[in-house]
Amino acid sequence: MDQQIQFPDIAEKLNKVRIARALVLLPPLQKHLFHLIPFLVHHNSVKYPGYSASNTPCGINEYIVDERESQACDVFSLPFMTEEADVNAFEGVYAMGSTGSFGQNNKSDVDVWLIHRADLCAEDLALIRVKTNRLTAWFAEYQFEVNFYLVHPQQFCGDQAIHGCQSSMAHEHSGSAQHWLLLEEFYRSQIRLAGKTIAWWPDAKLNPALLSLGDVHELPASEYFGASLWQLYKGLDKPHKALIKVLLLEAYASDYPHSSLLCDRLWQRSLAGDFSILNDAYYSIYEIIEAYLLKQNDTRRLEIVRRCFYLKCGLYLSRVQEGKDWRYAQLKQLVQDWQWPDSLIATLDDCEHWHSGQLNWFNDQLNELLLASYQTLLRFASTHALNEGLRIEELGMLTRKLHTYFSQDEDQIAKLNLLWSASVAESEVTMVSSSRVREYYLYRQGPQPQNLLGESAICKGKAPSTLMIWACLNGVSTPETKWHEFGQSKAKSRRLTEASKRLLNFIGHDWRVSKLDLCKPWHFRKLIFMLNLDCDPTIEWLGQEMMVDVMNANVFSLGRKKANMLGALDAICLNSWGEWQCHRFEGDTAVLQALAFVTPGLRRANLPVDIDVISCSQKLRPQLKLAVKTLLRQTVRLCQQVQQSSTLVQPLQIRHTRYGIFFNPLGMAYQDLSDAKSFYQQLSRSHLVQLPRPELGDDPFSSMPKVVQNYAAKGTIQYFLRQRTDNLDVFILDEENQLSHYVQAGSNMDELVNKVSHHYVFDEHYASRAQFNIPQFFHLVRVMGELTVAPFGMDITDQDTEF
């Protein structure tokens, strides 16, 4: 007798076990919602949530409703329908991921694969996406996160299907970053909610009653790199989950090409009749990682993985009043084997109340281990080149997003991942300065010496503004938080507290980053100038503020002594890549330095930049704010107004010196214009930093420098490509905005982009530092006689998608 005849029954037995375990872990209301997932996909009626159009495809093969769906409809006051669809649009509906496994907790989402008929057209799929988006929103009203993914039945069968059926990358969809590894995860964790049984066992024979998506044993080595990038990206939100998955990839890679896949392991146990909790998809991931790390004698990473696994389960062993589900005994045995003290278990169980210091430590550990695994997988992948299925534009978006997070730029404000913590707000914080290293440290205690003794700083920076913007952005400082500076007066504490409250008013907007944003040079979205926070010349000023207003005096050159009332300026910036930064400017020319710094980012902005000025001085607060804000608005107006052939000049007196502020298409510069000779020399020479102009031949339309100037952004390598008949024009701006030009003979754009991307991904200088700073690529095309720039490979219909 052919043993494969029994396989669907074995698979169905495992499926029933998983459904039963999933339902045990769900609260009563979510149990009913879980039953409604296939029901609402199967039916399309104006009476049901998700309805958008009468012609939205619906119907699931072999779906039969029963009493559970009827009860669920009663709970939510929905009519119970049993009519069949005329034509079934779906082969099946399946949950995958942590649902029904050790990793399911009360905050887990449910990922649902809708495997549709192969002949559905683009319009049909668009209608289904509208419906599933509405269903996701409806489930969310009951604090139940359900994500739907449309899957083509041939998506994992053959190269042509790989490119033709994949969805584009989105926050919850890996696009081309992973393919076979995604299928392997589906096979090992899927739960059939309705439709055909998945033939996920090895060497499955074709059977029209079953649904086979492909053979995961065709897994190419080159896919590990894309999958590791994707897990790093997912780790920006949930690093504990990402670390477990990326270490599984590392364990797989260590045995390549003889990797023992987890789905095979689960199937072999099922064949042997083992349907115990040991034959669990998530628990088995831990077993494989543990064996791998013990073999590596890597006890440090193993300890962090154990904590991640424990926290992912969401089963708190120290809370005796909580219920004990089917995982309790096994998890308790694991903790005993790990020899964890009760104090550690209690700390982990209190994760919802972790303060910023605890979160900082754990986040640092997770990031370090994620990057270490990435380096290991990068070395593994370097001998196998990039995955041919990984779209270069998606590689660019992933690496750019990772660069914004893992950047080593000291001016960037680090994001504190709250993980499980409900709040990290503090009632008091204290800044301590170190004159030896000229750094500031932030503590989550009051300023009394006994409070600070033995405590660790939660943040450090080169200026008080850095600590303040970090605390405000990450929820540590709220309107109720009192600020102190150790060893300083109560008046200084009051000024700091007031400054933090005002700063909070300016940073509350939730800015989204689209795919197009990541594929273009950054520009400013938000700009806050904070004045005299810690260096305040107005304290020593003895004049009358009223007279300054009456005489319309210059606060940068005030009174007989020509005193400059601006001692320091902190530019707090949010750019279009989602990065917050804080830049410090001091001395008499602080305002000029700041304006020169922000001008390029203001000029590249195609929408108005949100601009604010916070004056923290003891005296002349409104006068300083008005003077700086006026200058800043003039800078915005002039840098947008200046023409290609012109230079605009704005005079400004600071102390005893008269400066000229020069604007042209290359940016802004300033110079002492105290004497007429210097002024005319500057006008004739224009000492602005200029990009070198390459020789562009006799082409009368070669306005390349103008195009480059509009896109040039320091810190990023940029390639501008122009396809000729027999060759390729290549213009390169390096990280310092130095321009070079060469002609690549006999090459096309795709080949060059792939070759250059591969070089930067695997180049030792970049890879060893995990910079993720691969070049941006732009396509130069002529439209109506004008040379224009378009991000390489970007689908115009997908460019506004948030990422």
Short mmCIF file of N, CA and C in Angstrom, two decimals, residues 132-254:
data_model
loop_
_atom_site.label_atom_id
_atom_site.label_comp_id
_atom_site.label_asym_id
_atom_site.label_seq_id
_atom_site.Cartn_x
_atom_site.Cartn_y
_atom_site.Cartn_z
N THR A 132 -9.83 42.73 2.09
CA THR A 132 -9.00 42.25 3.19
C THR A 132 -8.48 43.40 4.05
N ASN A 133 -8.19 44.53 3.43
CA ASN A 133 -7.78 45.70 4.23
C ASN A 133 -8.90 46.14 5.17
N ARG A 134 -10.12 46.08 4.67
CA ARG A 134 -11.26 46.46 5.51
C ARG A 134 -11.51 45.42 6.61
N LEU A 135 -11.28 44.16 6.27
CA LEU A 135 -11.41 43.12 7.29
C LEU A 135 -10.37 43.29 8.39
N THR A 136 -9.14 43.60 8.01
CA THR A 136 -8.08 43.85 8.99
C THR A 136 -8.49 44.97 9.93
N ALA A 137 -9.06 46.03 9.36
CA ALA A 137 -9.49 47.17 10.19
C ALA A 137 -10.64 46.76 11.12
N TRP A 138 -11.55 45.92 10.63
CA TRP A 138 -12.68 45.49 11.45
C TRP A 138 -12.19 44.62 12.61
N PHE A 139 -11.32 43.66 12.32
CA PHE A 139 -10.79 42.82 13.40
C PHE A 139 -10.05 43.66 14.44
N ALA A 140 -9.33 44.70 13.97
CA ALA A 140 -8.56 45.56 14.88
C ALA A 140 -9.45 46.28 15.87
N GLU A 141 -10.72 46.51 15.51
CA GLU A 141 -11.64 47.16 16.45
C GLU A 141 -11.83 46.33 17.71
N TYR A 142 -11.54 45.05 17.63
CA TYR A 142 -11.68 44.14 18.78
C TYR A 142 -10.30 43.71 19.31
N GLN A 143 -9.26 44.54 19.01
CA GLN A 143 -7.89 44.27 19.46
C GLN A 143 -7.41 42.89 19.00
N PHE A 144 -7.77 42.56 17.78
CA PHE A 144 -7.36 41.28 17.19
C PHE A 144 -6.71 41.60 15.85
N GLU A 145 -5.38 41.43 15.79
CA GLU A 145 -4.64 41.80 14.57
C GLU A 145 -4.60 40.63 13.60
N VAL A 146 -5.21 40.82 12.44
CA VAL A 146 -5.22 39.80 11.39
C VAL A 146 -4.66 40.42 10.12
N ASN A 147 -3.60 39.84 9.59
CA ASN A 147 -2.97 40.33 8.35
C ASN A 147 -3.20 39.31 7.25
N PHE A 148 -3.70 39.77 6.11
CA PHE A 148 -3.99 38.89 4.99
C PHE A 148 -2.93 39.04 3.89
N TYR A 149 -2.54 37.91 3.30
CA TYR A 149 -1.57 37.90 2.21
C TYR A 149 -2.15 37.10 1.05
N LEU A 150 -2.20 37.72 -0.11
CA LEU A 150 -2.67 37.02 -1.31
C LEU A 150 -1.51 36.23 -1.90
N VAL A 151 -1.74 34.95 -2.14
CA VAL A 151 -0.68 34.07 -2.64
C VAL A 151 -1.15 33.36 -3.90
N HIS A 152 -0.37 33.47 -4.95
CA HIS A 152 -0.64 32.76 -6.20
C HIS A 152 -0.24 31.29 -6.03
N PRO A 153 -1.02 30.34 -6.51
CA PRO A 153 -0.67 28.92 -6.29
C PRO A 153 0.63 28.50 -6.96
N GLN A 154 1.08 29.24 -7.98
CA GLN A 154 2.37 28.93 -8.62
C GLN A 154 3.48 29.89 -8.19
N GLN A 155 3.24 30.64 -7.13
CA GLN A 155 4.22 31.64 -6.70
C GLN A 155 5.58 31.03 -6.38
N PHE A 156 5.59 29.78 -5.96
CA PHE A 156 6.84 29.14 -5.58
C PHE A 156 7.26 28.04 -6.56
N CYS A 157 6.74 28.12 -7.77
CA CYS A 157 7.02 27.06 -8.75
C CYS A 157 7.68 27.66 -9.99
N GLY A 158 9.00 27.61 -10.08
CA GLY A 158 9.70 28.04 -11.29
C GLY A 158 10.06 29.51 -11.26
N ASP A 159 11.13 29.86 -12.02
CA ASP A 159 11.66 31.22 -12.03
C ASP A 159 10.66 32.23 -12.55
N GLN A 160 9.91 31.87 -13.56
CA GLN A 160 8.96 32.82 -14.14
C GLN A 160 7.91 33.21 -13.11
N ALA A 161 7.48 32.24 -12.32
CA ALA A 161 6.46 32.52 -11.31
C ALA A 161 7.02 33.41 -10.20
N ILE A 162 8.32 33.21 -9.92
CA ILE A 162 8.93 34.01 -8.85
C ILE A 162 8.77 35.49 -9.15
N HIS A 163 9.04 35.88 -10.38
CA HIS A 163 8.98 37.29 -10.74
C HIS A 163 7.55 37.75 -11.04
N GLY A 164 6.75 36.85 -11.51
CA GLY A 164 5.42 37.28 -11.94
C GLY A 164 4.38 37.31 -10.85
N CYS A 165 4.58 36.56 -9.77
CA CYS A 165 3.52 36.40 -8.78
C CYS A 165 3.80 37.09 -7.45
N GLN A 166 5.03 37.52 -7.24
CA GLN A 166 5.35 38.09 -5.95
C GLN A 166 4.70 39.44 -5.73
N SER A 167 4.24 39.66 -4.54
CA SER A 167 3.77 40.98 -4.17
C SER A 167 4.98 41.87 -3.92
N SER A 168 4.78 43.18 -4.09
CA SER A 168 5.88 44.09 -3.84
C SER A 168 6.12 44.19 -2.34
N MET A 169 7.34 44.59 -1.98
CA MET A 169 7.72 44.68 -0.58
C MET A 169 6.87 45.73 0.14
N ALA A 170 6.46 45.40 1.35
CA ALA A 170 5.72 46.33 2.20
C ALA A 170 6.13 46.02 3.64
N HIS A 171 5.59 46.78 4.58
CA HIS A 171 6.02 46.61 5.97
C HIS A 171 5.80 45.19 6.47
N GLU A 172 4.75 44.52 5.99
CA GLU A 172 4.46 43.15 6.44
C GLU A 172 4.70 42.12 5.35
N HIS A 173 5.29 42.52 4.23
CA HIS A 173 5.50 41.58 3.12
C HIS A 173 6.93 41.68 2.64
N SER A 174 7.62 40.55 2.61
CA SER A 174 9.05 40.55 2.32
C SER A 174 9.38 40.69 0.84
N GLY A 175 8.36 40.76 -0.02
CA GLY A 175 8.63 40.96 -1.44
C GLY A 175 9.58 39.91 -1.99
N SER A 176 10.69 40.36 -2.60
CA SER A 176 11.65 39.44 -3.20
C SER A 176 12.78 39.07 -2.25
N ALA A 177 12.76 39.60 -1.01
CA ALA A 177 13.87 39.38 -0.08
C ALA A 177 14.01 37.91 0.31
N GLN A 178 12.89 37.22 0.41
CA GLN A 178 12.95 35.80 0.71
C GLN A 178 11.86 35.09 -0.08
N HIS A 179 12.13 33.84 -0.45
CA HIS A 179 11.20 33.12 -1.32
C HIS A 179 11.02 31.70 -0.80
N TRP A 180 12.04 30.87 -0.98
CA TRP A 180 11.94 29.49 -0.50
C TRP A 180 11.89 29.43 1.02
N LEU A 181 12.63 30.32 1.68
CA LEU A 181 12.61 30.34 3.14
C LEU A 181 11.23 30.74 3.68
N LEU A 182 10.54 31.59 2.95
CA LEU A 182 9.17 31.94 3.32
C LEU A 182 8.26 30.72 3.17
N LEU A 183 8.44 29.98 2.09
CA LEU A 183 7.63 28.77 1.89
C LEU A 183 7.93 27.74 2.97
N GLU A 184 9.19 27.62 3.35
CA GLU A 184 9.54 26.66 4.40
C GLU A 184 8.88 27.04 5.73
N GLU A 185 8.84 28.35 6.03
CA GLU A 185 8.16 28.79 7.25
C GLU A 185 6.67 28.49 7.18
N PHE A 186 6.09 28.68 5.99
CA PHE A 186 4.67 28.37 5.83
C PHE A 186 4.41 26.88 6.04
N TYR A 187 5.22 26.02 5.42
CA TYR A 187 5.03 24.57 5.54
C TYR A 187 5.12 24.11 7.00
N ARG A 188 6.07 24.67 7.74
CA ARG A 188 6.28 24.17 9.10
C ARG A 188 5.24 24.68 10.09
N SER A 189 4.53 25.80 9.76
CA SER A 189 3.66 26.41 10.75
C SER A 189 2.20 26.54 10.33
N GLN A 190 1.87 26.19 9.07
CA GLN A 190 0.52 26.46 8.56
C GLN A 190 -0.57 25.69 9.27
N ILE A 191 -1.72 26.39 9.40
CA ILE A 191 -2.94 25.80 9.94
C ILE A 191 -4.03 26.00 8.90
N ARG A 192 -4.62 24.92 8.44
CA ARG A 192 -5.69 25.02 7.44
C ARG A 192 -6.98 25.44 8.12
N LEU A 193 -7.44 26.65 7.79
CA LEU A 193 -8.71 27.13 8.32
C LEU A 193 -9.88 26.73 7.43
N ALA A 194 -9.59 26.61 6.12
CA ALA A 194 -10.61 26.19 5.16
C ALA A 194 -9.91 25.88 3.84
N GLY A 195 -10.52 25.01 3.04
CA GLY A 195 -9.97 24.73 1.72
C GLY A 195 -9.19 23.43 1.67
N LYS A 196 -8.33 23.33 0.65
CA LYS A 196 -7.59 22.10 0.41
C LYS A 196 -6.48 21.88 1.43
N THR A 197 -6.17 20.61 1.66
CA THR A 197 -5.03 20.25 2.51
C THR A 197 -3.74 20.56 1.75
N ILE A 198 -2.76 21.16 2.45
CA ILE A 198 -1.47 21.47 1.85
C ILE A 198 -0.60 20.22 1.86
N ALA A 199 -0.06 19.86 0.70
CA ALA A 199 0.87 18.72 0.60
C ALA A 199 2.27 19.23 0.94
N TRP A 200 2.59 19.33 2.23
CA TRP A 200 3.85 19.97 2.64
C TRP A 200 4.93 18.95 3.02
N TRP A 201 4.63 17.68 2.91
CA TRP A 201 5.60 16.66 3.27
C TRP A 201 6.59 16.45 2.11
N PRO A 202 7.76 15.88 2.41
CA PRO A 202 8.77 15.66 1.36
C PRO A 202 8.26 14.71 0.27
N ASP A 203 8.67 14.99 -0.97
CA ASP A 203 8.34 14.13 -2.13
C ASP A 203 6.84 13.92 -2.29
N ALA A 204 6.06 14.97 -2.00
CA ALA A 204 4.61 14.86 -2.14
C ALA A 204 4.23 14.62 -3.60
N LYS A 205 3.36 13.66 -3.83
CA LYS A 205 2.92 13.35 -5.19
C LYS A 205 1.74 14.24 -5.58
N LEU A 206 1.69 14.58 -6.86
CA LEU A 206 0.61 15.44 -7.33
C LEU A 206 -0.73 14.77 -7.13
N ASN A 207 -1.67 15.54 -6.60
CA ASN A 207 -2.99 15.02 -6.31
C ASN A 207 -3.95 16.20 -6.40
N PRO A 208 -4.94 16.15 -7.28
CA PRO A 208 -5.86 17.29 -7.43
C PRO A 208 -6.63 17.62 -6.16
N ALA A 209 -6.71 16.67 -5.23
CA ALA A 209 -7.42 16.95 -3.98
C ALA A 209 -6.56 17.71 -2.99
N LEU A 210 -5.26 17.78 -3.28
CA LEU A 210 -4.32 18.47 -2.40
C LEU A 210 -3.78 19.72 -3.09
N LEU A 211 -3.16 20.57 -2.30
CA LEU A 211 -2.57 21.79 -2.83
C LEU A 211 -1.07 21.78 -2.52
N SER A 212 -0.26 21.76 -3.57
CA SER A 212 1.19 21.78 -3.40
C SER A 212 1.74 23.10 -3.94
N LEU A 213 2.53 23.78 -3.13
CA LEU A 213 3.06 25.09 -3.53
C LEU A 213 4.50 25.00 -4.04
N GLY A 214 5.14 23.87 -3.91
CA GLY A 214 6.51 23.75 -4.40
C GLY A 214 7.37 22.96 -3.44
N ASP A 215 8.60 22.68 -3.87
CA ASP A 215 9.54 21.87 -3.10
C ASP A 215 10.54 22.79 -2.41
N VAL A 216 10.48 22.85 -1.09
CA VAL A 216 11.38 23.76 -0.35
C VAL A 216 12.82 23.29 -0.37
N HIS A 217 13.07 22.07 -0.81
CA HIS A 217 14.43 21.57 -0.82
C HIS A 217 15.26 22.14 -1.97
N GLU A 218 14.64 23.00 -2.78
CA GLU A 218 15.38 23.70 -3.83
C GLU A 218 15.99 25.00 -3.29
N LEU A 219 16.01 25.17 -2.00
CA LEU A 219 16.47 26.39 -1.35
C LEU A 219 17.89 26.76 -1.77
N PRO A 220 18.06 27.93 -2.45
CA PRO A 220 19.40 28.35 -2.89
C PRO A 220 20.16 29.07 -1.77
N ALA A 221 21.48 28.94 -1.76
CA ALA A 221 22.29 29.59 -0.74
C ALA A 221 22.18 31.11 -0.81
N SER A 222 22.01 31.63 -2.02
CA SER A 222 21.99 33.08 -2.19
C SER A 222 20.79 33.74 -1.51
N GLU A 223 19.77 32.96 -1.15
CA GLU A 223 18.59 33.57 -0.53
C GLU A 223 18.82 33.93 0.93
N TYR A 224 19.81 33.34 1.56
CA TYR A 224 20.03 33.61 2.97
C TYR A 224 20.32 35.08 3.22
N PHE A 225 21.00 35.74 2.27
CA PHE A 225 21.34 37.15 2.46
C PHE A 225 20.08 38.01 2.47
N GLY A 226 19.21 37.85 1.48
CA GLY A 226 17.98 38.64 1.43
C GLY A 226 17.11 38.39 2.64
N ALA A 227 17.04 37.13 3.07
CA ALA A 227 16.22 36.78 4.23
C ALA A 227 16.79 37.41 5.51
N SER A 228 18.12 37.45 5.62
CA SER A 228 18.72 38.06 6.81
C SER A 228 18.47 39.56 6.84
N LEU A 229 18.54 40.21 5.66
CA LEU A 229 18.21 41.63 5.59
C LEU A 229 16.77 41.87 6.03
N TRP A 230 15.86 41.01 5.57
CA TRP A 230 14.45 41.16 5.92
C TRP A 230 14.24 41.00 7.42
N GLN A 231 14.91 40.04 8.02
CA GLN A 231 14.75 39.84 9.46
C GLN A 231 15.34 41.00 10.25
N LEU A 232 16.43 41.59 9.77
CA LEU A 232 16.96 42.79 10.42
C LEU A 232 15.93 43.92 10.35
N TYR A 233 15.29 44.04 9.19
CA TYR A 233 14.26 45.08 9.03
C TYR A 233 13.09 44.83 9.99
N LYS A 234 12.64 43.58 10.07
CA LYS A 234 11.56 43.27 11.01
C LYS A 234 12.01 43.50 12.45
N GLY A 235 13.32 43.35 12.68
CA GLY A 235 13.86 43.55 14.01
C GLY A 235 13.82 44.99 14.48
N LEU A 236 13.59 45.93 13.56
CA LEU A 236 13.47 47.33 13.98
C LEU A 236 12.26 47.50 14.89
N ASP A 237 11.22 46.69 14.69
CA ASP A 237 10.03 46.74 15.53
C ASP A 237 10.05 45.66 16.61
N LYS A 238 10.40 44.44 16.22
CA LYS A 238 10.33 43.31 17.16
C LYS A 238 11.65 42.52 17.12
N PRO A 239 12.69 43.09 17.73
CA PRO A 239 14.02 42.46 17.62
C PRO A 239 14.11 41.09 18.27
N HIS A 240 13.30 40.82 19.32
CA HIS A 240 13.37 39.51 19.97
C HIS A 240 12.89 38.40 19.04
N LYS A 241 11.85 38.70 18.24
CA LYS A 241 11.36 37.72 17.25
C LYS A 241 12.37 37.57 16.13
N ALA A 242 12.91 38.70 15.66
CA ALA A 242 13.84 38.66 14.54
C ALA A 242 15.12 37.90 14.89
N LEU A 243 15.59 38.05 16.13
CA LEU A 243 16.82 37.36 16.53
C LEU A 243 16.64 35.85 16.45
N ILE A 244 15.51 35.35 16.88
CA ILE A 244 15.25 33.91 16.83
C ILE A 244 15.24 33.43 15.38
N LYS A 245 14.60 34.19 14.49
CA LYS A 245 14.50 33.77 13.08
C LYS A 245 15.83 33.88 12.36
N VAL A 246 16.61 34.93 12.67
CA VAL A 246 17.88 35.08 11.97
C VAL A 246 18.89 34.04 12.46
N LEU A 247 18.77 33.63 13.71
CA LEU A 247 19.65 32.56 14.20
C LEU A 247 19.27 31.20 13.61
N LEU A 248 17.99 31.01 13.32
CA LEU A 248 17.59 29.79 12.61
C LEU A 248 18.23 29.77 11.22
N LEU A 249 18.24 30.93 10.54
CA LEU A 249 18.91 31.02 9.24
C LEU A 249 20.39 30.69 9.37
N GLU A 250 21.00 31.20 10.43
CA GLU A 250 22.42 30.94 10.66
C GLU A 250 22.68 29.46 10.89
N ALA A 251 21.79 28.81 11.64
CA ALA A 251 21.93 27.37 11.88
C ALA A 251 21.76 26.59 10.58
N TYR A 252 20.77 26.97 9.77
CA TYR A 252 20.59 26.35 8.45
C TYR A 252 21.85 26.49 7.60
N ALA A 253 22.39 27.72 7.56
CA ALA A 253 23.55 28.00 6.70
C ALA A 253 24.77 27.21 7.14
N SER A 254 24.88 26.95 8.45
CA SER A 254 26.07 26.24 8.95
C SER A 254 26.15 24.82 8.41
#
